[in-house]
Short mmCIF file of C-alpha atoms in Angstrom, two decimals:
data_model
loop_
_atom_site.label_atom_id
_atom_site.label_comp_id
_atom_site.label_asym_id
_atom_site.label_seq_id
_atom_site.Cartn_x
_atom_site.Cartn_y
_atom_site.Cartn_z
CA MET A 263 0.00 0.00 0.00
CA ILE A 264 1.37 3.43 -0.97
CA SER A 265 0.59 6.27 1.39
CA ALA A 266 -0.01 9.82 0.23
CA PRO A 267 3.02 12.09 0.50
CA TRP A 268 3.18 14.40 3.47
CA PRO A 269 2.06 17.87 2.31
CA VAL A 270 5.29 19.65 3.29
CA LYS A 271 4.56 22.87 1.39
CA GLN A 272 1.08 23.18 2.91
CA VAL A 273 2.46 22.61 6.41
CA GLU A 274 5.17 25.23 5.81
CA THR A 275 2.58 27.70 4.51
CA GLU A 276 0.31 27.23 7.53
CA LYS A 277 3.23 27.46 9.97
CA ARG A 278 4.53 30.59 8.21
CA ARG A 279 1.15 32.25 8.64
CA LEU A 280 1.07 31.35 12.34
CA GLU A 281 4.61 32.60 12.96
CA ILE A 282 3.82 35.89 11.23
CA LEU A 283 0.79 36.33 13.48
CA ARG A 284 2.80 35.41 16.59
CA CYS A 285 5.59 37.81 15.68
CA LEU A 286 3.12 40.64 15.06
CA ASN A 287 1.42 39.85 18.38
CA ALA A 288 4.73 40.37 20.20
CA ALA A 289 5.69 43.55 18.30
CA PRO A 290 5.27 47.11 19.56
CA GLU A 291 1.97 48.45 18.22
CA TYR A 292 1.47 44.99 16.63
CA THR A 293 3.21 46.25 13.48
CA LEU A 294 6.33 45.07 11.60
CA GLN A 295 7.91 45.29 8.17
CA ALA A 296 7.79 42.24 5.90
CA PRO A 297 11.61 41.79 5.85
CA ILE A 298 11.61 41.45 9.64
CA LEU A 299 8.78 38.93 9.46
CA ARG A 300 10.76 36.96 6.88
CA GLN A 301 13.82 36.90 9.15
CA HIS A 302 11.65 35.69 12.02
CA CYS A 303 10.21 32.85 9.94
CA VAL A 304 13.67 31.74 8.83
CA ALA A 305 14.93 31.91 12.43
CA MET A 306 12.02 29.69 13.47
CA GLY A 307 13.04 27.09 10.87
CA ILE A 308 10.44 27.91 8.24
CA PRO A 309 12.10 28.49 4.86
CA SER A 310 10.67 31.75 3.55
CA THR A 311 11.28 34.01 0.58
CA ASN A 312 10.15 37.61 0.26
CA ASP A 313 7.43 36.46 -2.15
CA GLN A 314 6.19 33.78 0.26
CA VAL A 315 5.94 36.28 3.11
CA ALA A 316 4.14 38.78 0.86
CA ALA A 317 1.70 36.06 -0.23
CA ALA A 318 1.13 35.04 3.40
CA LEU A 319 0.43 38.66 4.36
CA GLU A 320 -1.98 39.04 1.44
CA TRP A 321 -3.80 35.87 2.55
CA LEU A 322 -3.88 37.02 6.20
CA GLU A 323 -5.37 40.33 5.09
CA GLU A 324 -8.06 38.53 3.05
CA GLN A 325 -8.96 36.57 6.21
CA GLU A 326 -9.00 39.83 8.23
CA LEU A 327 -6.21 38.59 10.50
CA ALA A 328 -3.83 41.41 9.52
CA CYS A 329 -3.83 44.70 7.61
CA THR A 330 -1.07 45.69 5.20
CA ARG A 331 0.18 48.90 3.66
CA ARG A 332 3.23 50.11 1.76
CA THR A 333 5.55 52.85 3.00
CA MET A 334 6.80 55.67 0.81
CA ALA A 335 9.82 53.46 0.10
CA ARG A 336 7.44 50.65 -1.04
CA VAL A 337 8.23 48.46 1.99
CA LEU A 338 5.34 46.17 2.95
CA VAL A 339 4.20 46.69 6.55
CA ALA A 340 1.70 44.51 8.42
CA THR A 341 -0.44 45.21 11.47
CA LEU A 342 -2.23 42.54 13.48
CA THR A 343 -6.02 42.71 13.89
CA ALA A 344 -7.89 41.68 17.04
CA ARG A 345 -8.98 38.46 15.31
CA GLY A 346 -5.36 37.82 14.26
CA ALA A 347 -4.27 38.14 17.90
CA GLU A 348 -6.85 35.53 18.90
CA VAL A 349 -5.51 33.11 16.27
CA ALA A 350 -1.88 33.85 17.24
CA THR A 351 -2.54 32.89 20.85
CA GLY A 352 -4.74 29.89 20.09
CA ALA A 353 -7.91 31.47 21.47
CA ALA A 354 -9.46 31.07 18.00
CA THR A 355 -8.69 28.95 14.95
CA THR A 356 -8.79 29.63 11.24
CA ALA A 357 -8.47 27.05 8.49
CA GLY A 358 -5.17 27.63 6.72
CA VAL A 359 -3.25 28.70 9.83
CA ALA A 360 -1.44 26.13 11.99
CA ARG A 361 -2.59 25.94 15.58
CA PRO A 362 -0.02 26.92 18.21
CA LEU A 363 1.27 24.07 20.30
CA PRO A 364 0.15 24.05 23.96
#
């Protein structure tokens, strides 16, 4: 019997989204630049490119877990929403975001 392959990319994507939310939750004013979020993901062992972080932030904004904007220098900046904080801490769940471990 052949088992289905483990969905590594999906797991990475969901963990990346969670780590972004957790990092924003710990940040002053719940706001950080995308390059800092990328560095955090990499430091947490989640391979991440600039494009992957931008896509994650776009998805999080669609789910109303974060808001994004661009600075005058075109740097992507994200701010956590109240719902995003609930997901970051495990008080709420959202399909597509990994649950934090207890």
